[in-house]
Coordinates of C-alpha atoms (C1' of nucleotides) in Angstrom, one line a residue:
Chain A
M1 CA -58.5 69.3 29.1
A2 CA -55.7 71.1 31.0
N3 CA -55.6 68.2 33.5
C4 CA -55.6 65.8 30.8
G5 CA -52.6 67.4 29.2
G6 CA -50.7 67.5 32.5
F7 CA -51.4 63.8 33.1
H8 CA -50.0 62.9 29.8
T9 CA -46.9 64.9 30.6
Q10 CA -46.4 63.1 33.9
I11 CA -46.9 59.7 32.2
A12 CA -44.4 60.6 29.6
S13 CA -41.9 61.6 32.3
I14 CA -42.4 58.4 34.2
M15 CA -42.0 56.4 31.1
E16 CA -38.8 58.1 30.2
V17 CA -37.4 57.5 33.7
L18 CA -38.4 53.9 33.5
A19 CA -36.9 53.5 30.1
N20 CA -33.7 55.0 31.2
A21 CA -33.6 52.8 34.2
A22 CA -34.2 49.8 32.1
V23 CA -31.6 50.8 29.6
S24 CA -29.1 51.3 32.3
E25 CA -30.0 48.1 33.9
I26 CA -29.6 46.3 30.6
C27 CA -26.4 48.0 29.9
K28 CA -25.1 47.0 33.3
L29 CA -26.0 43.4 32.8
V30 CA -24.5 43.3 29.4
D31 CA -21.4 44.9 30.6
D32 CA -21.1 42.4 33.4
D33 CA -21.7 39.4 31.2
Y34 CA -19.4 40.8 28.6
A35 CA -16.7 41.2 31.2
V36 CA -17.2 37.6 32.3
F37 CA -17.3 36.4 28.8
R38 CA -14.2 38.3 27.9
L39 CA -12.5 36.9 31.0
E40 CA -13.5 33.4 29.9
V41 CA -12.3 34.0 26.4
T42 CA -9.0 35.4 27.6
Q43 CA -8.5 32.4 29.9
S44 CA -9.4 30.1 27.0
Q45 CA -7.0 31.8 24.8
K46 CA -4.3 31.5 27.3
E47 CA -5.0 27.9 27.8
N48 CA -5.0 27.4 24.0
R49 CA -1.6 29.1 23.7
T50 CA -0.2 27.0 26.5
L51 CA -1.5 23.8 24.9
R52 CA -0.2 24.9 21.6
R53 CA 3.2 25.5 23.0
K54 CA 3.2 22.2 24.7
L55 CA 2.3 20.5 21.4
H56 CA 5.0 22.4 19.6
L57 CA 7.5 21.3 22.1
L58 CA 6.4 17.8 21.8
E59 CA 6.7 17.9 18.1
L60 CA 10.2 19.2 18.3
K61 CA 11.1 16.6 20.8
V62 CA 9.7 13.8 18.6
A63 CA 11.4 15.2 15.6
R64 CA 14.7 15.4 17.4
E65 CA 14.4 11.8 18.7
R66 CA 13.6 10.6 15.2
A67 CA 16.5 12.4 13.8
E68 CA 18.8 10.9 16.3
R69 CA 17.3 7.5 15.7
T70 CA 17.8 7.9 12.0
T71 CA 21.3 8.8 12.5
R72 CA 21.9 5.7 14.5
E73 CA 20.2 3.6 12.0
R74 CA 22.3 5.0 9.3
V75 CA 25.4 4.2 11.2
V76 CA 24.3 0.7 11.6
A77 CA 23.3 0.4 8.0
S78 CA 26.3 2.1 6.7
R79 CA 28.0 -1.1 5.5
P80 CA 27.8 -1.5 1.8
S81 CA 25.1 -3.8 0.8
S82 CA 23.5 -4.0 -2.6
V83 CA 20.4 -5.5 -1.1
K84 CA 20.1 -2.5 1.2
T85 CA 20.7 -0.4 -1.7
L86 CA 17.8 -1.9 -3.5
D87 CA 15.7 -1.5 -0.5
R88 CA 16.6 2.0 -0.1
Y89 CA 15.8 2.6 -3.7
R90 CA 12.6 0.9 -3.4
G91 CA 11.7 3.2 -0.6
M92 CA 12.6 6.1 -2.8
A93 CA 10.7 4.8 -5.7
R94 CA 7.6 4.4 -3.6
G95 CA 7.8 7.9 -2.1
E96 CA 9.3 6.8 1.1
G97 CA 12.4 8.6 0.6
H98 CA 13.5 11.9 2.0
L99 CA 10.1 13.4 1.2
T100 CA 8.4 11.3 3.7
G101 CA 8.8 10.2 7.2
S102 CA 10.2 12.2 10.0
H103 CA 11.7 14.7 7.7
R104 CA 8.4 15.7 6.6
S105 CA 7.1 15.4 10.0
F106 CA 9.0 18.3 11.2
V107 CA 9.5 20.3 8.1
K108 CA 6.8 22.8 7.9
P109 CA 4.9 23.0 4.8
A110 CA 5.4 25.7 2.2
G111 CA 3.7 28.9 3.2
H112 CA 3.4 27.8 6.8
N113 CA 6.7 29.0 8.0
T114 CA 5.2 31.1 10.7
W115 CA 3.2 29.5 13.4
R116 CA -0.4 30.4 13.3
E117 CA -3.2 29.6 15.6
N118 CA -5.1 26.5 14.9
Q119 CA -2.6 25.5 12.4
P120 CA -2.4 21.7 12.5
I121 CA 0.9 20.3 13.2
T122 CA 0.4 17.5 10.8
V123 CA 2.6 17.9 7.8
D124 CA 0.9 15.5 5.5
E125 CA 0.4 18.4 3.2
A126 CA 3.9 19.5 3.6
A127 CA 5.2 17.9 0.5
G128 CA 2.6 19.6 -1.5
P129 CA 1.6 18.8 -5.0
G130 CA 5.1 17.9 -5.9
V131 CA 5.0 14.8 -3.8
K132 CA 1.6 13.9 -4.9
Q133 CA 2.6 14.4 -8.5
E134 CA 5.5 12.2 -8.0
R135 CA 3.5 9.5 -6.4
T136 CA 1.0 9.5 -9.2
K137 CA 3.4 9.9 -12.1
G138 CA 6.5 8.2 -10.8
E139 CA 5.0 5.4 -9.0
K140 CA 1.4 5.3 -10.2
E141 CA 0.1 3.8 -7.0
P142 CA -1.0 5.5 -3.9
R143 CA -0.2 2.5 -1.8
H144 CA 2.1 4.3 0.4
S145 CA 0.0 7.1 1.5
G146 CA 0.0 5.5 4.8
D147 CA 3.7 5.8 4.9
I148 CA 3.5 9.4 4.4
Q149 CA 1.0 9.9 7.1
T150 CA 2.5 7.7 9.6
R151 CA 5.6 9.7 9.8
E152 CA 7.8 6.7 9.8
P153 CA 11.5 7.4 10.2
P154 CA 12.9 7.7 6.7
V155 CA 16.1 5.9 6.4
A156 CA 16.5 7.2 3.0
T157 CA 16.1 10.7 4.2
E158 CA 19.7 10.9 5.3
D159 CA 21.1 8.2 3.1
P160 CA 24.2 9.8 1.8
T161 CA 24.5 7.3 -0.9
S162 CA 21.2 7.6 -2.5
A163 CA 19.8 9.0 -5.7
P164 CA 21.2 12.1 -7.3
A165 CA 18.1 14.0 -6.3
R166 CA 18.9 13.1 -2.8
C167 CA 22.3 14.5 -3.1
R168 CA 20.8 17.9 -3.8
T169 CA 19.2 17.9 -0.5
R170 CA 21.9 16.4 1.5
P171 CA 23.2 19.5 3.2
S172 CA 19.8 20.5 4.4
I173 CA 19.0 17.0 5.4
T174 CA 22.1 16.9 7.5
E175 CA 20.9 20.0 9.1
V176 CA 17.7 18.3 9.7
S177 CA 19.2 15.5 11.6
G178 CA 21.3 17.8 13.7
T179 CA 19.0 20.7 14.5
P180 CA 15.4 20.2 13.9
N181 CA 14.6 23.6 15.1
T182 CA 16.5 25.0 12.2
V183 CA 14.5 22.9 9.9
L184 CA 11.3 24.5 10.9
K185 CA 12.4 27.6 9.1
S186 CA 14.0 25.9 6.1
E187 CA 13.7 23.0 3.9
T188 CA 10.3 23.8 2.5
D189 CA 11.4 25.2 -0.7
T190 CA 14.2 22.8 -0.9
E191 CA 11.9 19.9 -0.4
T192 CA 9.5 21.1 -3.0
L193 CA 12.3 21.6 -5.5
T194 CA 13.6 18.2 -4.6
A195 CA 10.3 16.7 -5.3
T196 CA 10.2 18.5 -8.6
H197 CA 13.7 17.3 -9.5
R198 CA 12.8 13.8 -8.7
L199 CA 9.7 14.1 -10.6
L200 CA 11.6 15.3 -13.6
H201 CA 14.1 12.6 -13.1
T202 CA 11.5 10.0 -12.9
G203 CA 10.0 11.3 -16.0
S204 CA 13.1 10.4 -17.9
D205 CA 13.7 7.4 -15.9
H206 CA 13.5 4.4 -18.0
R207 CA 12.5 2.3 -15.1
S208 CA 9.2 4.0 -15.2
D209 CA 8.8 2.9 -18.7
P210 CA 7.6 -0.7 -18.7
E211 CA 9.0 -1.1 -22.2
R212 CA 12.4 -0.4 -21.0
L213 CA 12.5 -1.7 -17.5
G214 CA 15.9 -2.6 -16.5
L215 CA 17.5 -0.6 -19.1
G216 CA 17.4 2.7 -17.6
P217 CA 20.2 5.1 -17.7
L218 CA 22.5 5.4 -14.9
G219 CA 23.0 9.0 -15.0
C220 CA 26.6 8.7 -14.0
S221 CA 29.5 9.9 -15.8
P222 CA 32.4 7.7 -16.4
A223 CA 35.1 7.8 -13.9
P224 CA 38.1 9.4 -15.6
G225 CA 41.4 8.0 -15.3
S226 CA 40.4 4.4 -14.9
E227 CA 43.4 2.4 -15.6
Y228 CA 41.5 -0.8 -16.1
L229 CA 38.6 -1.0 -18.3
P230 CA 35.6 -3.0 -17.2
V231 CA 34.0 -4.2 -20.4
F232 CA 30.3 -3.7 -20.5
H233 CA 29.4 -3.7 -24.1
Q234 CA 28.7 -6.7 -26.1
S235 CA 27.5 -6.2 -29.5
Q236 CA 24.5 -8.4 -29.7
R237 CA 21.0 -8.5 -30.7
T238 CA 18.7 -7.0 -28.3
V239 CA 15.7 -9.0 -27.5
H240 CA 13.1 -7.2 -25.6
S241 CA 11.1 -9.4 -23.3
R242 CA 7.7 -8.4 -22.4
G243 CA 5.6 -9.4 -19.7
D244 CA 3.5 -11.6 -21.8
G245 CA 6.5 -13.6 -22.9
D246 CA 6.6 -12.1 -26.2
T247 CA 9.9 -11.0 -27.5
L248 CA 10.7 -8.1 -29.6
D249 CA 13.8 -8.3 -31.6
T250 CA 15.1 -5.0 -32.2
G251 CA 17.6 -6.0 -34.7
G252 CA 21.3 -6.4 -34.7
D253 CA 23.2 -9.2 -36.1
V254 CA 24.4 -10.9 -33.1
P255 CA 23.4 -13.0 -30.3
S256 CA 19.9 -13.1 -29.3
C257 CA 20.5 -14.6 -26.0
S258 CA 21.1 -12.4 -23.1
Y259 CA 19.6 -11.5 -20.0
A260 CA 18.1 -8.6 -18.3
T261 CA 20.5 -6.2 -16.8
E262 CA 18.4 -4.0 -14.7
M263 CA 20.3 -1.0 -13.8
D264 CA 18.9 1.1 -11.2
P265 CA 19.7 4.6 -12.1
D266 CA 19.1 5.8 -8.6
D267 CA 21.0 2.9 -7.3
M268 CA 23.9 3.4 -9.4
P269 CA 25.4 6.3 -7.6
L270 CA 24.7 4.6 -4.4
G271 CA 26.8 1.7 -5.2
L272 CA 29.3 3.4 -7.3
E273 CA 30.0 6.1 -4.9
T274 CA 31.4 3.4 -2.7
Q275 CA 33.1 1.7 -5.5
A276 CA 36.5 1.8 -6.9
D277 CA 37.1 3.8 -10.0
L278 CA 35.2 1.6 -12.4
S279 CA 33.9 3.4 -15.3
R280 CA 30.4 4.4 -14.5
G281 CA 28.9 5.6 -17.6
D282 CA 29.7 2.4 -19.3
W283 CA 27.2 0.7 -17.1
N284 CA 24.7 2.9 -18.8
H285 CA 26.0 1.9 -22.1
Y286 CA 26.0 -1.7 -21.1
S287 CA 22.5 -1.6 -19.7
S288 CA 21.0 0.3 -22.5
S289 CA 22.5 -1.4 -25.4
G290 CA 24.6 -4.3 -24.4
Y291 CA 22.0 -6.6 -22.9
S292 CA 18.5 -7.3 -23.5
E293 CA 15.9 -8.5 -21.2
G294 CA 15.0 -11.7 -22.7
C295 CA 16.5 -14.9 -23.8
L296 CA 15.3 -17.9 -25.6
N297 CA 15.4 -21.0 -23.8
K298 CA 16.4 -23.8 -26.0
K299 CA 13.6 -25.9 -24.7
G300 CA 11.2 -23.3 -25.5
E301 CA 10.0 -22.9 -22.0
V302 CA 9.0 -19.7 -20.5
I303 CA 11.1 -19.1 -17.6
V304 CA 10.7 -15.6 -16.2
I305 CA 12.9 -14.5 -13.4
D306 CA 12.0 -11.0 -13.7
E307 CA 13.6 -8.9 -11.2
V308 CA 12.6 -5.9 -13.2
T309 CA 9.2 -6.9 -12.4
V310 CA 10.3 -7.5 -8.9
K311 CA 11.2 -4.0 -8.5
V312 CA 8.2 -2.6 -10.2
E313 CA 5.9 -4.7 -8.3
G314 CA 7.6 -3.8 -5.2
D315 CA 4.7 -4.8 -3.0
S316 CA 5.0 -8.4 -3.9
P317 CA 5.9 -10.3 -0.8
L318 CA 8.4 -12.3 -2.7
T319 CA 10.3 -9.4 -3.8
L320 CA 12.7 -7.1 -2.2
N321 CA 11.2 -5.8 0.9
A322 CA 12.2 -2.6 2.4
D323 CA 12.0 -4.2 5.8
E324 CA 14.2 -7.0 4.7
T325 CA 17.8 -7.2 3.9
H326 CA 17.5 -10.1 1.6
L327 CA 15.4 -11.3 -1.1
G328 CA 12.5 -13.5 -0.6
E329 CA 12.8 -17.2 -0.5
G330 CA 11.4 -17.3 -4.0
H331 CA 14.4 -15.5 -5.2
S332 CA 17.2 -17.5 -3.8
Q333 CA 18.9 -17.3 -7.1
G334 CA 18.9 -13.6 -7.2
R335 CA 20.0 -13.6 -3.6
D336 CA 22.8 -15.8 -4.4
F337 CA 23.8 -13.6 -7.1
L338 CA 23.5 -10.7 -4.9
D339 CA 25.8 -12.4 -2.5
Y340 CA 28.1 -13.3 -5.2
R341 CA 28.1 -9.8 -6.4
E342 CA 28.5 -8.5 -2.9
R343 CA 31.6 -10.6 -2.6
L344 CA 33.0 -9.0 -5.6
E345 CA 32.4 -5.6 -4.1
T346 CA 33.2 -4.0 -7.3
N347 CA 30.2 -4.2 -9.5
P348 CA 27.1 -3.7 -7.4
N349 CA 25.1 -3.0 -10.5
V350 CA 25.0 -6.6 -11.3
A351 CA 22.6 -7.1 -8.5
T352 CA 19.6 -7.2 -10.6
H353 CA 20.9 -9.1 -13.4
S354 CA 18.0 -11.1 -14.3
P355 CA 18.0 -13.9 -16.7
L356 CA 14.8 -13.7 -18.5
H357 CA 13.8 -16.7 -20.4
T358 CA 11.2 -16.1 -22.9
L359 CA 9.5 -18.4 -25.3
R360 CA 9.9 -18.1 -28.9
D361 CA 9.6 -20.8 -31.3
R362 CA 12.2 -20.6 -33.8
D363 CA 13.3 -22.2 -36.9
P364 CA 16.7 -23.8 -36.9
V365 CA 18.1 -21.4 -39.4
S366 CA 21.1 -20.4 -37.5
T367 CA 24.3 -20.5 -39.3
L368 CA 26.7 -23.1 -38.6
M369 CA 29.5 -21.2 -37.2
G370 CA 28.2 -17.7 -36.9
P371 CA 26.1 -16.3 -34.2
S372 CA 22.7 -17.6 -34.3
D373 CA 19.8 -15.6 -35.4
S374 CA 17.5 -16.0 -32.6
Q375 CA 18.4 -18.8 -30.4
G376 CA 20.5 -18.6 -27.4
C377 CA 20.9 -20.4 -24.2
I378 CA 21.1 -18.9 -20.8
L379 CA 23.0 -19.7 -17.8
F380 CA 21.5 -19.1 -14.5
D381 CA 23.0 -17.4 -11.5
Q382 CA 23.2 -20.6 -9.5
V383 CA 26.1 -21.8 -11.6
L384 CA 28.0 -18.6 -11.4
N385 CA 29.8 -19.2 -8.2
S386 CA 31.0 -22.6 -9.0
K387 CA 32.1 -21.5 -12.5
D388 CA 33.8 -18.5 -11.3
Q389 CA 35.5 -20.5 -8.6
R390 CA 36.6 -22.9 -11.2
A391 CA 37.9 -20.2 -13.4
N392 CA 39.7 -18.6 -10.5
G393 CA 41.1 -21.9 -9.6
R394 CA 42.8 -22.0 -12.9
G395 CA 44.7 -19.0 -12.2
G396 CA 42.2 -16.6 -13.3
G397 CA 41.8 -13.2 -12.0
A398 CA 43.0 -9.8 -12.8
T399 CA 46.3 -10.3 -11.2
S400 CA 47.2 -13.5 -12.7
G401 CA 50.5 -13.2 -14.3
N402 CA 50.6 -13.1 -18.0
S403 CA 52.9 -11.7 -20.6
K404 CA 50.3 -9.4 -21.8
E405 CA 48.8 -6.7 -19.7
K406 CA 45.3 -7.6 -18.8
R407 CA 43.7 -4.3 -18.9
F408 CA 40.3 -5.4 -19.9
L409 CA 38.4 -6.3 -16.8
C410 CA 35.3 -8.3 -16.5
M411 CA 32.7 -6.2 -15.1
F412 CA 31.3 -9.1 -13.1
C413 CA 34.3 -10.7 -11.5
N414 CA 37.1 -8.2 -12.3
K415 CA 39.1 -10.8 -14.0
G416 CA 41.5 -9.3 -16.4
F417 CA 42.0 -10.1 -20.0
S418 CA 44.4 -9.0 -22.6
C419 CA 42.0 -8.0 -25.2
L420 CA 38.4 -6.9 -25.5
Q421 CA 37.2 -10.0 -27.3
K422 CA 38.5 -12.2 -24.6
V423 CA 36.7 -10.4 -21.9
E424 CA 33.5 -10.2 -23.9
I425 CA 33.6 -14.0 -24.4
H426 CA 34.4 -14.4 -20.8
Q427 CA 31.5 -12.3 -19.7
R428 CA 29.2 -14.7 -21.4
V429 CA 30.0 -16.9 -18.5
H430 CA 28.1 -14.5 -16.4
T431 CA 25.6 -13.4 -18.8
G432 CA 24.7 -16.7 -20.2
V433 CA 24.9 -15.4 -23.7
K434 CA 25.4 -18.2 -26.1
P435 CA 25.3 -16.8 -29.6
F436 CA 26.5 -19.9 -31.4
S437 CA 23.9 -22.5 -32.0
C438 CA 24.1 -25.8 -33.6
T439 CA 22.0 -26.4 -36.7
Q440 CA 21.7 -30.1 -36.0
C441 CA 20.4 -29.8 -32.5
H442 CA 19.5 -27.0 -30.3
M443 CA 22.7 -26.8 -28.4
C444 CA 24.2 -23.4 -28.2
F445 CA 27.6 -22.2 -27.2
A446 CA 29.2 -19.1 -26.1
E447 CA 32.2 -19.7 -28.3
A448 CA 32.5 -20.7 -31.9
G449 CA 35.3 -23.1 -31.2
N450 CA 33.2 -25.1 -28.9
L451 CA 30.4 -25.2 -31.4
K452 CA 32.8 -26.4 -34.0
R453 CA 33.9 -29.1 -31.6
H454 CA 30.4 -30.0 -30.9
Q455 CA 29.6 -30.4 -34.6
R456 CA 31.8 -33.4 -34.6
V457 CA 29.1 -35.1 -32.5
H458 CA 26.8 -34.9 -35.5
T459 CA 29.4 -35.4 -38.2
G460 CA 31.1 -38.3 -36.5
E461 CA 34.4 -36.8 -37.2
K462 CA 37.1 -38.0 -34.9
P463 CA 40.2 -36.3 -36.0
F464 CA 42.2 -37.3 -33.0
S465 CA 43.5 -40.9 -33.1
C466 CA 45.6 -42.8 -30.6
T467 CA 48.9 -43.9 -32.0
Q468 CA 48.9 -46.9 -29.6
C469 CA 45.5 -48.4 -30.3
H470 CA 44.1 -46.5 -33.2
M471 CA 41.2 -45.3 -31.2
R472 CA 39.8 -42.1 -32.4
F473 CA 38.4 -39.2 -30.6
S474 CA 36.5 -36.1 -31.5
H475 CA 38.0 -34.4 -28.6
S476 CA 41.6 -33.6 -28.4
S477 CA 41.7 -33.7 -24.7
S478 CA 39.9 -37.0 -24.8
M479 CA 42.6 -38.5 -26.8
K480 CA 45.2 -37.0 -24.6
R481 CA 43.5 -38.4 -21.6
H482 CA 43.2 -41.7 -23.3
R483 CA 46.9 -41.9 -23.9
R484 CA 47.3 -42.2 -20.1
V485 CA 45.8 -45.6 -20.4
H486 CA 48.8 -46.7 -22.4
T487 CA 51.4 -44.7 -20.5
G488 CA 50.0 -45.7 -17.1
E489 CA 50.0 -42.2 -16.1
K490 CA 47.7 -41.5 -13.1
Y491 CA 44.9 -39.2 -13.5
Chain B
dC1 C1' 37.1 -44.9 -19.2
dT2 C1' 34.6 -42.4 -22.5
dG3 C1' 31.9 -38.7 -24.4
dG4 C1' 31.3 -34.1 -24.4
dG5 C1' 30.5 -29.3 -22.7
dG6 C1' 32.6 -25.1 -20.2
dA7 C1' 36.2 -22.0 -20.1
dT8 C1' 40.8 -20.1 -20.9
dG9 C1' 45.2 -18.9 -23.1
dG10 C1' 47.9 -18.5 -27.0
dG11 C1' 49.0 -17.8 -31.7
dG12 C1' 48.1 -16.3 -36.4
dC13 C1' 46.0 -13.2 -39.6
dC14 C1' 44.2 -8.9 -41.0
dC15 C1' 43.5 -4.0 -40.8
Chain C
dT1 C1' 52.6 -1.8 -33.7
dG2 C1' 48.4 -2.7 -31.6
dG3 C1' 43.8 -4.3 -31.5
dG4 C1' 40.2 -7.2 -33.3
dC5 C1' 39.0 -11.6 -34.8
dC6 C1' 39.4 -16.3 -35.4
dC7 C1' 41.0 -20.8 -34.4
dC8 C1' 43.0 -24.2 -31.7
dA9 C1' 45.0 -26.6 -27.8
dT10 C1' 44.2 -27.4 -23.3
dC11 C1' 42.4 -28.0 -18.7
dC12 C1' 38.5 -29.0 -16.0
dC13 C1' 34.3 -31.0 -15.0
dC14 C1' 30.3 -33.9 -15.2
dA15 C1' 27.3 -37.7 -16.8

DNA sequence: CTGGGGATGGGGCCC
DNA sequence: TGGGCCCCATCCCCA
């Protein structure tokens, strides 16, 4: 038994020795492998850091290049252009503004102001919920998500003449274009706030309201001290034209015929900032109450030239395109008017004046001489140039000499008039408002006198008689012209 | 030449 | 007295 006990003791010793040896061996192996592993990890981490630094540098470089390119583009595009204005605005409205593009590409997102490992450089999330909210509420279509992700250079980012919201971010934006590195530690909160502001602005923006498209406020205060007064207001019935051609008469006792005056609230400062000192707020007044969107065509046709829709449906290929500086071929009239308006260089807001012809059958119940109840005629933009030229050819214009001071300016052509009524009547040339309709036919006139003269066509009245041949005329000028036949006076 | 509409300026009346 | 409103004469243009 004693031998047996010693044997067991020896075995136990041997086992212990073996176990210790095995443990030490294992530990050694583990240590070696761990050292190798740590070495590999360290090398990988170093490599990662190097790559990350390179990536960061590349991003900065790209951002800098974009900023420079944007600056150049802005210089090129600095000339005043209403079309560009619209384009810019469209970009803003679609979320392509300063919240997108390169600005966002190098503005780090909120809460990511410090560089962290594995943090993606992409800043698609930079704008945060504010931008998404804007896109969904303000624009209601996610069609430009690609724009946001593609980091296109945002022209509107540094547009100094863009929307009021943009103005709030201008300083920082300028900083962006100059020193992108600085931006990496700024802008985030500003951008978020800007998005919020724009969202709030959009919320009150009438453009977003389909019922009031084109009648949005301008958000501009009148320019004080304006010596001349552009006249915007015309007391007339507001006829709301809807997309289905229905018209909603909102009352009033005056002309029913007018046309849409789409004021772009965000565009307004853009244009007006470069304008003379025309009263700004009155545009708002004008757009919100002066003119309506629809007009009756005397033929009862539905003619919709809806540039309001044009804007809203900004993706339409026929509409203003952000990549284009002109309207589509299908909007030559609007383009002409834009050109016309651009020539004037004083009232950029007229750009989107859109004659809207809507159908509404009506009873010929209009009064004989007074403004008609519902009928009106419309003039189209294509006649504006010739008419204005004709008018100017007659010595029109704000500077035409007259005994009375012409302090009432037409907001369309700047022509001056001595009294408010004159300019209001004159502006019907541009607006196509013809509140005086004939009860015998469907002719309509912008002036009561012309209607009265027209009435003679139906009555057969010819109050002007020639003293030489007893011919009679309903038109005084016709009689005067006729007299040349007798006098031999050349035409 | 005539018929007729578009547009403007001026004058009178009223408040 | 000035502004708003109305009316009219007138010029221009087109069919």
